[in-house]
Short mmCIF file of C-alpha atoms and ligand atoms in Angstrom, two decimals:
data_model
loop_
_atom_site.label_atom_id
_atom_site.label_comp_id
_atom_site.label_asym_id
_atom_site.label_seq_id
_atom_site.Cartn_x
_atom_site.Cartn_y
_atom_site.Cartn_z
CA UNK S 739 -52.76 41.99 -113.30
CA UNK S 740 -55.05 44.05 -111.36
CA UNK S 741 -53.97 45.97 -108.33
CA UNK S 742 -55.91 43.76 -105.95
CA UNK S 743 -54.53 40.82 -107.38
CA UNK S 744 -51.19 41.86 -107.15
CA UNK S 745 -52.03 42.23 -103.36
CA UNK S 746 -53.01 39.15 -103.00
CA UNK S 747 -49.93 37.52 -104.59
CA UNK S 748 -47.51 39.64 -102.26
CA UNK S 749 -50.07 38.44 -99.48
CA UNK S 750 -49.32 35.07 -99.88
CA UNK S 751 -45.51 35.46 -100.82
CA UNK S 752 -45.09 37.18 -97.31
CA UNK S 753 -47.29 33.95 -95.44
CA UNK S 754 -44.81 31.48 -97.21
CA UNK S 755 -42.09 33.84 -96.15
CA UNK S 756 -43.72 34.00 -92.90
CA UNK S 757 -43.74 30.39 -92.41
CA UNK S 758 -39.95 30.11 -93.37
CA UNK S 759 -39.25 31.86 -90.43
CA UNK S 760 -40.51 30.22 -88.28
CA UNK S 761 -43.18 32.62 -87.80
CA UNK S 762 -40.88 35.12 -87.03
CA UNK S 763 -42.09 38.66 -88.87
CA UNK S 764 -40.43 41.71 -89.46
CA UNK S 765 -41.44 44.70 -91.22
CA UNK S 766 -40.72 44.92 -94.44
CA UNK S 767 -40.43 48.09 -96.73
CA UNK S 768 -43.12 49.45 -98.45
CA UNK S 769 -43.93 47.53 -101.41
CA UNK S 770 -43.80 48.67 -104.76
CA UNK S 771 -46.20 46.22 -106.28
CA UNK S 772 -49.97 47.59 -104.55
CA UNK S 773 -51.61 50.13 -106.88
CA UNK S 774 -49.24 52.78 -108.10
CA UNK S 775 -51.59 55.50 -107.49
CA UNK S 776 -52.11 54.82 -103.91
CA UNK S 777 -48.41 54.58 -103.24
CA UNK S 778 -47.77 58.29 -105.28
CA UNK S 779 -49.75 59.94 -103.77
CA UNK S 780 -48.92 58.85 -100.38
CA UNK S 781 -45.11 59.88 -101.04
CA UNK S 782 -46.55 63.05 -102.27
CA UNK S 783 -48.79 63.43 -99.36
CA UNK S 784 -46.07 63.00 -97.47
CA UNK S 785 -43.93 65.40 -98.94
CA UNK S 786 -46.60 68.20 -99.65
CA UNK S 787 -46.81 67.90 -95.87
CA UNK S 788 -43.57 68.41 -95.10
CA UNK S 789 -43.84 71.60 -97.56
CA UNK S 790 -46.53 73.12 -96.12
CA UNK S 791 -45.73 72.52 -92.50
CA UNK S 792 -42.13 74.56 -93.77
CA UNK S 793 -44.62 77.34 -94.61
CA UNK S 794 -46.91 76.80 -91.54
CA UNK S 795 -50.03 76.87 -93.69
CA UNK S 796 -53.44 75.21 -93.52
CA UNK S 797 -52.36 71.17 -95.18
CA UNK S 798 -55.14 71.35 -98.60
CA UNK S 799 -54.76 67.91 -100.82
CA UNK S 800 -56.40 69.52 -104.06
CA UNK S 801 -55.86 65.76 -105.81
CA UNK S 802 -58.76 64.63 -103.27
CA UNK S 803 -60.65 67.48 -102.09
CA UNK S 804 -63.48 67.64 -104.39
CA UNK S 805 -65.53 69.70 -101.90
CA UNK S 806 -64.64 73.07 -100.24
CA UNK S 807 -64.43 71.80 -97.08
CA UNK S 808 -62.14 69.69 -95.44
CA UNK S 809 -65.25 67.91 -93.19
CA UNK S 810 -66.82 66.27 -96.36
CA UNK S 811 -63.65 65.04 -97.70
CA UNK S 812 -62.97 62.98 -94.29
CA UNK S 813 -66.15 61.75 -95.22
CA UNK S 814 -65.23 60.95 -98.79
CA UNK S 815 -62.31 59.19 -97.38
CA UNK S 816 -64.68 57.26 -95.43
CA UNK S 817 -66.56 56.50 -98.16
CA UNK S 818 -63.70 55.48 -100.35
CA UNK S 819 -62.77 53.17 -97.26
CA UNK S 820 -65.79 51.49 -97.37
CA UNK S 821 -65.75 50.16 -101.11
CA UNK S 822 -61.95 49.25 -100.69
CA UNK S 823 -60.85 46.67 -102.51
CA UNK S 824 -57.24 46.93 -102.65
CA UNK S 825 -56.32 44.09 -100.21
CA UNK S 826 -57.69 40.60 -99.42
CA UNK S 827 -59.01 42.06 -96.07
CA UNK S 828 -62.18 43.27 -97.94
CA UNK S 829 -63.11 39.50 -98.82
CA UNK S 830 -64.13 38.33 -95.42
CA UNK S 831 -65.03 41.88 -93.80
CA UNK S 832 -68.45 42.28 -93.11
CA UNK S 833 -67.88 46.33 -92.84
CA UNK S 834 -64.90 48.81 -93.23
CA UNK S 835 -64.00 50.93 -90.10
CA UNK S 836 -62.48 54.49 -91.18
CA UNK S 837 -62.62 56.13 -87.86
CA UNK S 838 -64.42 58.11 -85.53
CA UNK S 839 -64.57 61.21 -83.53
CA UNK S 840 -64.46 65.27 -83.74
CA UNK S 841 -63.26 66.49 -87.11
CA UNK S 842 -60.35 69.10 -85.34
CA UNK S 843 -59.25 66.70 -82.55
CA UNK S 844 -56.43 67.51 -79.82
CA UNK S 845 -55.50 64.21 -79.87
CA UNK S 846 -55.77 61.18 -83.14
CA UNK S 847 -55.15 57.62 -81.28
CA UNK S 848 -54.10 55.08 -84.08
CA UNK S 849 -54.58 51.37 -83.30
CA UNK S 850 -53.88 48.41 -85.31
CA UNK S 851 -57.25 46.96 -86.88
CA UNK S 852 -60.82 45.98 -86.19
CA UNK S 853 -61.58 43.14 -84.10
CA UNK S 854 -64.65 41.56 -84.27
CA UNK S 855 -67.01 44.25 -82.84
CA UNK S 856 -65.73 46.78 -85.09
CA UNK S 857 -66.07 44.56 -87.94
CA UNK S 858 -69.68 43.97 -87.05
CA UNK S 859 -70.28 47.77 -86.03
CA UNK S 860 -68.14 49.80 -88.22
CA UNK S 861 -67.16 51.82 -85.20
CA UNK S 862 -63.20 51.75 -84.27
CA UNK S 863 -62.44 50.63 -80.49
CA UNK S 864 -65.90 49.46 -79.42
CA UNK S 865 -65.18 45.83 -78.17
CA UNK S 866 -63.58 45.50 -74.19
CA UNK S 867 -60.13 47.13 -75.43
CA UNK S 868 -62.08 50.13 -76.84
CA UNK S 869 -63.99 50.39 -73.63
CA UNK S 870 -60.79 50.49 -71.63
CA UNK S 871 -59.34 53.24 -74.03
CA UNK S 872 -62.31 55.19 -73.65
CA UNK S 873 -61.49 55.05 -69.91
CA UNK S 874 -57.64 55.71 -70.05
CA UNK S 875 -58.58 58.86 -72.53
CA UNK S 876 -61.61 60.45 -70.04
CA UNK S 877 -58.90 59.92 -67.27
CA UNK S 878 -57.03 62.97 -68.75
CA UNK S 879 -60.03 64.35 -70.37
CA UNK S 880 -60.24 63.53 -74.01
CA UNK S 881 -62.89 61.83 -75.45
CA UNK S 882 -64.10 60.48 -78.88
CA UNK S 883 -66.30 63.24 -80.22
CA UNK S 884 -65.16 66.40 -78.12
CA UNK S 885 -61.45 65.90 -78.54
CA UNK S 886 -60.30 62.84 -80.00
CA UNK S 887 -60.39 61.09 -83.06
CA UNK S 888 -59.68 57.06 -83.50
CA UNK S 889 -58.63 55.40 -86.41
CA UNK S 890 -56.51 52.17 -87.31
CA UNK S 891 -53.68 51.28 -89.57
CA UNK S 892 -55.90 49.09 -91.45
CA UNK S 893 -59.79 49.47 -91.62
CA UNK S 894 -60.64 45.75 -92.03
CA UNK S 895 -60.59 42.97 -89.95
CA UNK S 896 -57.42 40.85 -90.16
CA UNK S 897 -59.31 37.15 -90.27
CA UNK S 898 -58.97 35.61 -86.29
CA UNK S 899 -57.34 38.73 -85.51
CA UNK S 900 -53.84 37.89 -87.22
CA UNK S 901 -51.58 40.67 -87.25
CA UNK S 902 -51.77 42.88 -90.45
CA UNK S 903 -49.68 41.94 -93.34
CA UNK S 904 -47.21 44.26 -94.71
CA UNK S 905 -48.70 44.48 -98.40
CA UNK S 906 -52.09 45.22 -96.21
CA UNK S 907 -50.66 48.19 -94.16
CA UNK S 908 -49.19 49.52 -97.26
CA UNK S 909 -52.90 49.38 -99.15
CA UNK S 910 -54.42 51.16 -96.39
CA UNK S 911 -51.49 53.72 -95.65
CA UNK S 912 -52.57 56.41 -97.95
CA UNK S 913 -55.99 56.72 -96.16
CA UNK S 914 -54.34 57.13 -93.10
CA UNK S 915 -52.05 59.45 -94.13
CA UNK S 916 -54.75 61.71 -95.53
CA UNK S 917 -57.12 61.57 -92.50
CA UNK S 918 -53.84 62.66 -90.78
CA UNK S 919 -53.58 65.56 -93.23
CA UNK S 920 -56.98 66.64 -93.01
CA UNK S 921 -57.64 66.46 -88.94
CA UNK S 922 -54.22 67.84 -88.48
CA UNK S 923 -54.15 66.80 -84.53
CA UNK S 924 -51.76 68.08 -82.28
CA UNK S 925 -50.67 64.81 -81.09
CA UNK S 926 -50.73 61.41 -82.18
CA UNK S 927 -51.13 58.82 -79.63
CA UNK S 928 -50.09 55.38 -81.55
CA UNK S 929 -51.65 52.48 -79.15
CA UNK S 930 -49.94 49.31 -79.50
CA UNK S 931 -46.69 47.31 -81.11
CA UNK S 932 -48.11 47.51 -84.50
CA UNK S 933 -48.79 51.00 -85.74
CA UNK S 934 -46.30 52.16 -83.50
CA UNK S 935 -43.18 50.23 -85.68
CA UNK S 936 -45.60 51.00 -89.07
CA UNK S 937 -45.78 54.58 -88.70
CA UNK S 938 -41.84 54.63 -86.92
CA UNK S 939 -40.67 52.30 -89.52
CA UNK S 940 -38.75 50.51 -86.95
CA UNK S 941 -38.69 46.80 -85.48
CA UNK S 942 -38.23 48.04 -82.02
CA UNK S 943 -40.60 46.14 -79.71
CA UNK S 944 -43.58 48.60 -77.81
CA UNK S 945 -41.80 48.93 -74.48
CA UNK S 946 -38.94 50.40 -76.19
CA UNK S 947 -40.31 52.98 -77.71
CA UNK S 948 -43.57 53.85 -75.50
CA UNK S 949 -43.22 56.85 -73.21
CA UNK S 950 -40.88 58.84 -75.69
CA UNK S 951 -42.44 61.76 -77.87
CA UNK S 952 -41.09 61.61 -81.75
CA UNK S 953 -42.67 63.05 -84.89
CA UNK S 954 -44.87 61.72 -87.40
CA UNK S 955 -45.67 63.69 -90.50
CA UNK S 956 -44.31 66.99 -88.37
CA UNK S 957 -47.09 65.95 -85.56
CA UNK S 958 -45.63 65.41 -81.94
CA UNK S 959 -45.96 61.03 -82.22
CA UNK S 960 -46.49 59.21 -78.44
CA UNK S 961 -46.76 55.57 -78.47
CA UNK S 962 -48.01 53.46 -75.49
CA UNK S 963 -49.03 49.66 -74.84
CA UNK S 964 -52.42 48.97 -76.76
CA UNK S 965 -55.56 48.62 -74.40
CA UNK S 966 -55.75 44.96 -74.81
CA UNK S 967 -52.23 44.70 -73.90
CA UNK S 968 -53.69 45.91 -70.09
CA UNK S 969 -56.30 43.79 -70.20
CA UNK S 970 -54.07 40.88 -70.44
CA UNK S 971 -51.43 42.16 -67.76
CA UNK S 972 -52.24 44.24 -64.86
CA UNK S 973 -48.11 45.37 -64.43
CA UNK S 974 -48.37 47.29 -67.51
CA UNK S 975 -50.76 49.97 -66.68
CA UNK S 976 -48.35 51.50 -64.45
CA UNK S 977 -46.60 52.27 -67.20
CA UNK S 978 -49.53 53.31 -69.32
CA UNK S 979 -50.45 55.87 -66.90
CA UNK S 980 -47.17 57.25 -67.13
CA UNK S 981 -47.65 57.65 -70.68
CA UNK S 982 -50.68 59.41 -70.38
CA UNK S 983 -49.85 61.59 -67.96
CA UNK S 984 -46.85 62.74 -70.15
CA UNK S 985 -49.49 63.34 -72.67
CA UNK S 986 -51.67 65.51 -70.64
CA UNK S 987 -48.40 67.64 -69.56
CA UNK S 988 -47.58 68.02 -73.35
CA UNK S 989 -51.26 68.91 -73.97
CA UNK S 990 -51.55 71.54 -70.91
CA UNK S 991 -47.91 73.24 -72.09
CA UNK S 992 -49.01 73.39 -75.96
CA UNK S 993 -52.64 74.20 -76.00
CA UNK S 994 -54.24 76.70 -73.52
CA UNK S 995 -57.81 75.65 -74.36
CA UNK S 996 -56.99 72.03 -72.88
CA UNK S 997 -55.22 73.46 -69.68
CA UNK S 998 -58.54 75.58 -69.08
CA UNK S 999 -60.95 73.27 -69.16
N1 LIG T 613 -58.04 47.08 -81.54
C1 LIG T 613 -57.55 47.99 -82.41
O1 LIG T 613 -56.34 48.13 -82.55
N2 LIG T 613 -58.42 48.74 -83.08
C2 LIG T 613 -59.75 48.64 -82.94
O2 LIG T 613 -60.49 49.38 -83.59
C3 LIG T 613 -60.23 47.70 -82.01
C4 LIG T 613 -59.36 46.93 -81.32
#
């Protein structure tokens, strides 16, 4: 059985699972049944991180990096993303988002998935949510392209904008994992319930865990309420505010070129 077929058998084992529930979902471990080489080399990026941030060195992934420089091999990612076929999401996708924004950001936001604008774009965060956290990043002066860079757990649209499955997180987690490598930001802002417990492996709900700093990968990790989450209730960007003002503070004590500007 092919990888992508294995996929979609753990795809629908976890709806019929899902249904037993009562819709209830939790997340599950990573799955050992997606393509073997995507899940290697994500424990090895993992732990080849954790080496090299021992030795403080520059992060290199020689098993990818078939150019010299890091730039073109965020681009290869991107490339790679947009022939992916290792989930069921790339059936009804009309395009694959990998990400945007400046190549050595301060700051990488994670979000969950595409919605419909990104899907028909191919640009992360461009629909009414994406305006907003355009807005909430300017308000403490990052921005996509100067500063920032914006990616999502998975890069294709869950159908009616379902939550991701678990065996669909898990395809897509190695590409995250090496755009993480290769921007090497000095703070991840996770925006939302869902990457938050993916990347935190936890099933602690959002208001739990917003507002606290942990590490992923060795990077300072800050989650907050997703941008949609404000749109739908006004009482939580109080809170939100709070988050991002935490942000700047960590931003203007750890890098002097942010506090000058
Ligand atoms: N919501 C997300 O989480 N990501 C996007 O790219 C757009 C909306």
């Amino acid at each position: 059985m092919t990888a992508p077929e294995k996929t979609r058998l753990a795809n629908l084992f976890d709806t019929i699972d899902d249904y037993l529930r009562d819709g209830y979902r939790s997340p599950r471990p990573e799955y050992s049944f997606t393509d073997d080489i995507i899940e290697d080399s994500a424990a090895s990026l993992e732990s080849v991180h954790e080496e090299k941030k021992a030795e403080n060195s520059f992060v290199q992934i020689d098993t990818y990096s078939g150019d010299e420089s890091g730039d073109s091999s965020l681009e290869k990612i991107a490339d790679e993303i947009k022939r992916c076929t290792l989930c069921g999401l790339c059936e009804k996708r009309t395009q694959a988002v990998p990400g945007e924004g400046t190549l050595h950001p301060l700051v990488l936001v994670i979000g969950e998935g595409p919605g419909a604008d990104e899907d028909r774009t191919g640009r992360p965060f461009v629909g009414k949510a994406g305006q907003l956290l355009d807005k909430m990043l300017a308000s403490i002066g990052l921005y996509r392209g100067k500063n920032c860079f914006i990616a999502n757990v998975v890069k294709c649209r869950p159908p009616n904008n379902r939550d991701p499955l678990p065996a669909e997180t898990a395809a897509c987690r190695a590409y995250l994992l090496r755009q993480i490598t290769l921007l090497n930001p000095r703070v991840i802002l996770s925006v939302g319930r869902i990457p938050t417990q993916i990347l935190l492996n936890t099933a602690d709900g959002i208001t739990k865990l917003r507002g606290r700093f942990t590490e992923f990968m060795g990077i300072p990790f800050l989650p907050t309420f997703h941008p949609s989450a404000l749109l739908r209730d006004e009482n939580l960007k109080r809170p939100a505010w709070e988050d991002l003002k935490l942000l700047r503070q960590m931003l203007i004590e750890a890098v002097p070129e942010y506090a000058e500007e």
